[in-house]
Amino acid sequence: MVQSRPSHLLALTLTLIFSFFLGSRAQLSSTFYDSTCSNVSTIVRNIVQQAQSKDARIVASLTRLHFHDCFVNGCDGSLLLDDSSSIQSEKGAAPNNNSARGFDVVDNIKTAVESACPGVVSCADVLALAAEASVNLAGGPTWTVLLGRRDGTTASFSGANNLPSPRDPVSTLRSKFSNVGLSDTDLVTLSGAHTFGRAKCAFFSDRLYNFNNSGSPDPSLNTTYLATLQQNCPQGGTGDTLNNLDPSSPDTFDKNYYTNLQTNQGLLQSDQELTSDSSLASTVNSFASSQSTFFQNFGSSMVNMGNISPLTGSNGEIRSNCRKVNGS
């Protein structure tokens, strides 16, 4: 019996190592709530649809929340936490402040889900499900959402300030995506979420008047489009005016974002930058010529993004209120 213990310990050690390298990705599952909250997807979709009927822009905003959550310490719902004595909210970081929106819709979803299945579904999973419903309700693809994330108990204000920026060059965008395990294809594909939604003048006005401190507009901007944007965003204005990210079909999820890039009508610098690199531009052209190719890739890239460092098992918690840590 004594002699057999090392082999048992070895087997146990190998099992633990194997489990570790499988990682939390393997623990996410499309059937995670099948026995505990089987109608969660329907609940989420219904509330997103109600919100969309009152505000066409909200589906883009909800999709962005999932993106901004996952890129900061993984998909853990940290973006949803309000300021408290122990937490500096990510909502106050520059990329989110007076920009990220839809938190009230997330609250409504969480309330409905808690009513149906108390203490079961995480806020992080609510964001993942809301993003898929939002894209599909706007005319975009559907995909199988993997579930089982748990909610974090901390936020990262500094991490939120390092989100991919509308002024990032390609090299920086690549680095920020690579740092969370996403590829160049994911970069081009997920940028396609700018096929719907709005952006304030403040996020791109330097392109219109003083690009890279040159005293002149961004030379890559389509001149007709430039004139339109200068009308919407006068020099010295407040910077708060909203502009369609996709001027051709602003509330529809389609491939027009990529055809806009082909004619130098990307609203943000980070959008148009995708055509400055031959490899990325090839993907842009592929999606511009085939909406089905874009849609298929978008679903896959959203799954990849949703797999960024989720908390699973006994890590984290299931928040009862998405805005605060349990017991606070």
Short mmCIF file of C-alpha atoms in Angstrom, two decimals, residues 32-242:
data_model
loop_
_atom_site.label_atom_id
_atom_site.label_comp_id
_atom_site.label_asym_id
_atom_site.label_seq_id
_atom_site.Cartn_x
_atom_site.Cartn_y
_atom_site.Cartn_z
CA PHE A 32 -24.28 25.54 -19.04
CA TYR A 33 -27.74 26.78 -17.93
CA ASP A 34 -29.84 24.09 -19.59
CA SER A 35 -30.88 22.56 -16.26
CA THR A 36 -30.77 25.69 -14.09
CA CYS A 37 -32.08 28.54 -16.28
CA SER A 38 -33.06 27.07 -19.63
CA ASN A 39 -34.90 30.16 -20.90
CA VAL A 40 -32.15 32.69 -20.11
CA SER A 41 -31.41 33.42 -23.79
CA THR A 42 -35.08 34.17 -24.46
CA ILE A 43 -35.32 36.46 -21.44
CA VAL A 44 -32.25 38.41 -22.55
CA ARG A 45 -33.38 38.69 -26.17
CA ASN A 46 -36.87 39.89 -25.24
CA ILE A 47 -35.56 42.73 -23.09
CA VAL A 48 -32.96 43.74 -25.67
CA GLN A 49 -35.72 43.81 -28.28
CA GLN A 50 -37.89 46.01 -26.04
CA ALA A 51 -34.99 48.41 -25.57
CA GLN A 52 -34.26 48.44 -29.32
CA SER A 53 -37.86 49.41 -30.09
CA LYS A 54 -37.32 52.62 -28.07
CA ASP A 55 -33.69 53.30 -29.03
CA ALA A 56 -32.23 51.88 -32.23
CA ARG A 57 -28.72 52.72 -31.05
CA ILE A 58 -28.90 50.58 -27.91
CA VAL A 59 -27.97 47.31 -29.64
CA ALA A 60 -24.61 48.75 -30.69
CA SER A 61 -24.10 50.10 -27.18
CA LEU A 62 -24.78 46.70 -25.58
CA THR A 63 -22.39 44.97 -27.97
CA ARG A 64 -19.71 47.49 -27.03
CA LEU A 65 -20.19 46.76 -23.32
CA HIS A 66 -19.20 43.12 -23.87
CA PHE A 67 -16.11 44.24 -25.80
CA HIS A 68 -15.05 46.75 -23.14
CA ASP A 69 -15.65 44.19 -20.40
CA CYS A 70 -13.66 41.36 -21.97
CA PHE A 71 -10.60 43.47 -22.83
CA VAL A 72 -10.08 44.46 -19.18
CA ASN A 73 -9.14 41.52 -16.93
CA GLY A 74 -11.24 39.17 -19.06
CA CYS A 75 -15.00 38.72 -19.41
CA ASP A 76 -15.88 39.10 -15.74
CA GLY A 77 -18.52 41.84 -15.63
CA SER A 78 -16.05 44.24 -14.02
CA LEU A 79 -17.18 47.08 -16.30
CA LEU A 80 -20.61 47.01 -14.65
CA LEU A 81 -19.35 47.76 -11.13
CA ASP A 82 -20.06 51.23 -9.78
CA ASP A 83 -17.68 53.26 -7.62
CA SER A 84 -17.54 52.13 -3.99
CA SER A 85 -15.24 52.46 -1.02
CA SER A 86 -13.09 49.66 -2.42
CA ILE A 87 -13.66 49.96 -6.19
CA GLN A 88 -12.75 52.66 -8.70
CA SER A 89 -15.24 51.97 -11.46
CA GLU A 90 -14.11 51.33 -15.01
CA LYS A 91 -17.06 53.46 -16.09
CA GLY A 92 -15.04 56.58 -15.25
CA ALA A 93 -12.07 55.66 -17.45
CA ALA A 94 -11.59 57.83 -20.55
CA PRO A 95 -12.87 55.27 -23.11
CA ASN A 96 -16.07 54.74 -21.08
CA ASN A 97 -16.81 58.05 -19.38
CA ASN A 98 -19.91 59.69 -20.92
CA SER A 99 -19.60 57.12 -23.70
CA ALA A 100 -20.35 53.57 -22.52
CA ARG A 101 -24.12 53.19 -22.15
CA GLY A 102 -26.83 50.57 -21.79
CA PHE A 103 -26.22 49.84 -18.11
CA ASP A 104 -29.91 50.38 -17.36
CA VAL A 105 -30.82 47.70 -19.92
CA VAL A 106 -28.34 45.32 -18.29
CA ASP A 107 -30.04 46.05 -14.96
CA ASN A 108 -33.43 45.23 -16.49
CA ILE A 109 -32.11 41.98 -17.92
CA LYS A 110 -30.53 40.99 -14.62
CA THR A 111 -33.74 41.74 -12.70
CA ALA A 112 -35.75 39.56 -15.06
CA VAL A 113 -33.20 36.75 -14.97
CA GLU A 114 -33.00 36.87 -11.17
CA SER A 115 -36.78 36.65 -11.00
CA ALA A 116 -36.76 33.51 -13.14
CA CYS A 117 -33.55 31.90 -11.84
CA PRO A 118 -32.27 33.52 -8.64
CA GLY A 119 -28.52 33.44 -8.06
CA VAL A 120 -27.73 31.40 -11.19
CA VAL A 121 -26.73 33.58 -14.16
CA SER A 122 -23.71 35.87 -13.97
CA CYS A 123 -23.62 39.47 -15.15
CA ALA A 124 -20.68 38.53 -17.39
CA ASP A 125 -22.87 35.97 -19.15
CA VAL A 126 -25.69 38.52 -19.41
CA LEU A 127 -23.29 40.76 -21.38
CA ALA A 128 -22.30 37.88 -23.69
CA LEU A 129 -25.92 36.94 -24.36
CA ALA A 130 -27.00 40.57 -24.82
CA ALA A 131 -24.25 41.14 -27.40
CA GLU A 132 -25.35 38.16 -29.48
CA ALA A 133 -29.01 39.16 -29.30
CA SER A 134 -28.14 42.76 -30.19
CA VAL A 135 -26.16 41.85 -33.30
CA ASN A 136 -28.82 39.43 -34.52
CA LEU A 137 -31.71 41.83 -33.88
CA ALA A 138 -29.90 44.45 -35.98
CA GLY A 139 -29.78 42.05 -38.93
CA GLY A 140 -26.47 40.39 -38.15
CA PRO A 141 -25.49 36.78 -37.57
CA THR A 142 -26.32 34.50 -34.70
CA TRP A 143 -23.78 32.27 -32.98
CA THR A 144 -23.64 29.76 -30.16
CA VAL A 145 -22.77 31.67 -27.00
CA LEU A 146 -20.59 29.72 -24.57
CA LEU A 147 -21.64 30.28 -20.96
CA GLY A 148 -20.50 29.62 -17.43
CA ARG A 149 -18.53 32.78 -16.64
CA ARG A 150 -18.62 34.09 -13.09
CA ASP A 151 -18.42 37.72 -11.98
CA GLY A 152 -15.29 39.42 -10.76
CA THR A 153 -15.10 41.21 -7.43
CA THR A 154 -12.66 43.90 -8.56
CA ALA A 155 -12.38 46.45 -11.36
CA SER A 156 -9.37 47.91 -13.17
CA PHE A 157 -9.57 51.64 -13.88
CA SER A 158 -6.05 51.60 -15.33
CA GLY A 159 -6.87 48.60 -17.53
CA ALA A 160 -9.95 50.35 -18.88
CA ASN A 161 -7.79 53.35 -19.77
CA ASN A 162 -5.71 51.03 -21.98
CA LEU A 163 -8.57 49.73 -24.11
CA PRO A 164 -8.04 49.79 -27.89
CA SER A 165 -8.37 53.47 -28.81
CA PRO A 166 -9.90 55.21 -31.83
CA ARG A 167 -6.53 56.91 -32.33
CA ASP A 168 -4.39 53.77 -32.13
CA PRO A 169 -2.17 52.95 -35.11
CA VAL A 170 -2.20 49.41 -36.52
CA SER A 171 0.88 48.36 -34.54
CA THR A 172 -0.77 49.30 -31.24
CA LEU A 173 -4.09 47.71 -32.18
CA ARG A 174 -2.30 44.48 -33.08
CA SER A 175 -0.44 44.50 -29.78
CA LYS A 176 -3.57 45.12 -27.69
CA PHE A 177 -5.44 42.31 -29.44
CA SER A 178 -2.49 39.93 -29.28
CA ASN A 179 -2.11 40.63 -25.55
CA VAL A 180 -5.53 39.07 -24.94
CA GLY A 181 -4.97 36.16 -27.32
CA LEU A 182 -6.78 37.56 -30.36
CA SER A 183 -5.46 37.41 -33.91
CA ASP A 184 -5.20 39.89 -36.78
CA THR A 185 -8.34 38.33 -38.24
CA ASP A 186 -10.13 38.92 -34.94
CA LEU A 187 -8.96 42.55 -35.05
CA VAL A 188 -10.45 43.20 -38.48
CA THR A 189 -13.57 41.15 -37.76
CA LEU A 190 -14.46 42.67 -34.39
CA SER A 191 -13.82 46.17 -35.76
CA GLY A 192 -16.76 45.37 -38.03
CA ALA A 193 -19.03 45.98 -35.05
CA HIS A 194 -18.67 49.61 -36.12
CA THR A 195 -21.21 48.79 -38.79
CA PHE A 196 -23.76 50.16 -36.32
CA GLY A 197 -23.76 52.72 -33.56
CA ARG A 198 -22.50 56.28 -33.12
CA ALA A 199 -19.36 58.12 -32.08
CA LYS A 200 -18.96 61.62 -30.65
CA CYS A 201 -16.94 64.22 -32.57
CA ALA A 202 -14.41 64.24 -29.73
CA PHE A 203 -13.24 60.74 -30.72
CA PHE A 204 -12.09 61.78 -34.20
CA SER A 205 -12.19 65.60 -34.60
CA ASP A 206 -8.39 65.78 -34.80
CA ARG A 207 -8.67 63.91 -38.11
CA LEU A 208 -10.77 66.77 -39.47
CA TYR A 209 -8.49 69.70 -38.64
CA ASN A 210 -5.15 68.83 -37.08
CA PHE A 211 -4.20 65.24 -37.81
CA ASN A 212 -1.02 64.23 -35.98
CA ASN A 213 -0.50 67.93 -35.13
CA SER A 214 0.00 68.68 -38.83
CA GLY A 215 -2.47 71.56 -38.93
CA SER A 216 -4.30 69.77 -41.73
CA PRO A 217 -6.96 67.04 -42.04
CA ASP A 218 -6.10 63.34 -42.25
CA PRO A 219 -5.09 62.92 -45.92
CA SER A 220 -6.64 59.43 -45.97
CA LEU A 221 -10.17 60.82 -45.42
CA ASN A 222 -12.49 60.88 -48.43
CA THR A 223 -12.81 64.61 -49.20
CA THR A 224 -16.60 64.55 -49.58
CA TYR A 225 -16.94 62.64 -46.32
CA LEU A 226 -14.50 65.09 -44.68
CA ALA A 227 -16.70 68.04 -45.63
CA THR A 228 -19.76 66.33 -44.16
CA LEU A 229 -17.95 65.55 -40.92
CA GLN A 230 -16.61 69.10 -40.65
CA GLN A 231 -20.20 70.34 -40.85
CA ASN A 232 -21.24 67.97 -38.08
CA CYS A 233 -18.17 68.70 -35.97
CA PRO A 234 -17.18 72.38 -36.27
CA GLN A 235 -13.71 73.31 -35.09
CA GLY A 236 -13.84 74.43 -31.47
CA GLY A 237 -17.23 72.76 -30.93
CA THR A 238 -18.25 70.82 -27.83
CA GLY A 239 -17.29 67.48 -29.35
CA ASP A 240 -20.53 65.88 -28.14
CA THR A 241 -22.38 65.61 -31.46
CA LEU A 242 -23.07 62.00 -32.43
#
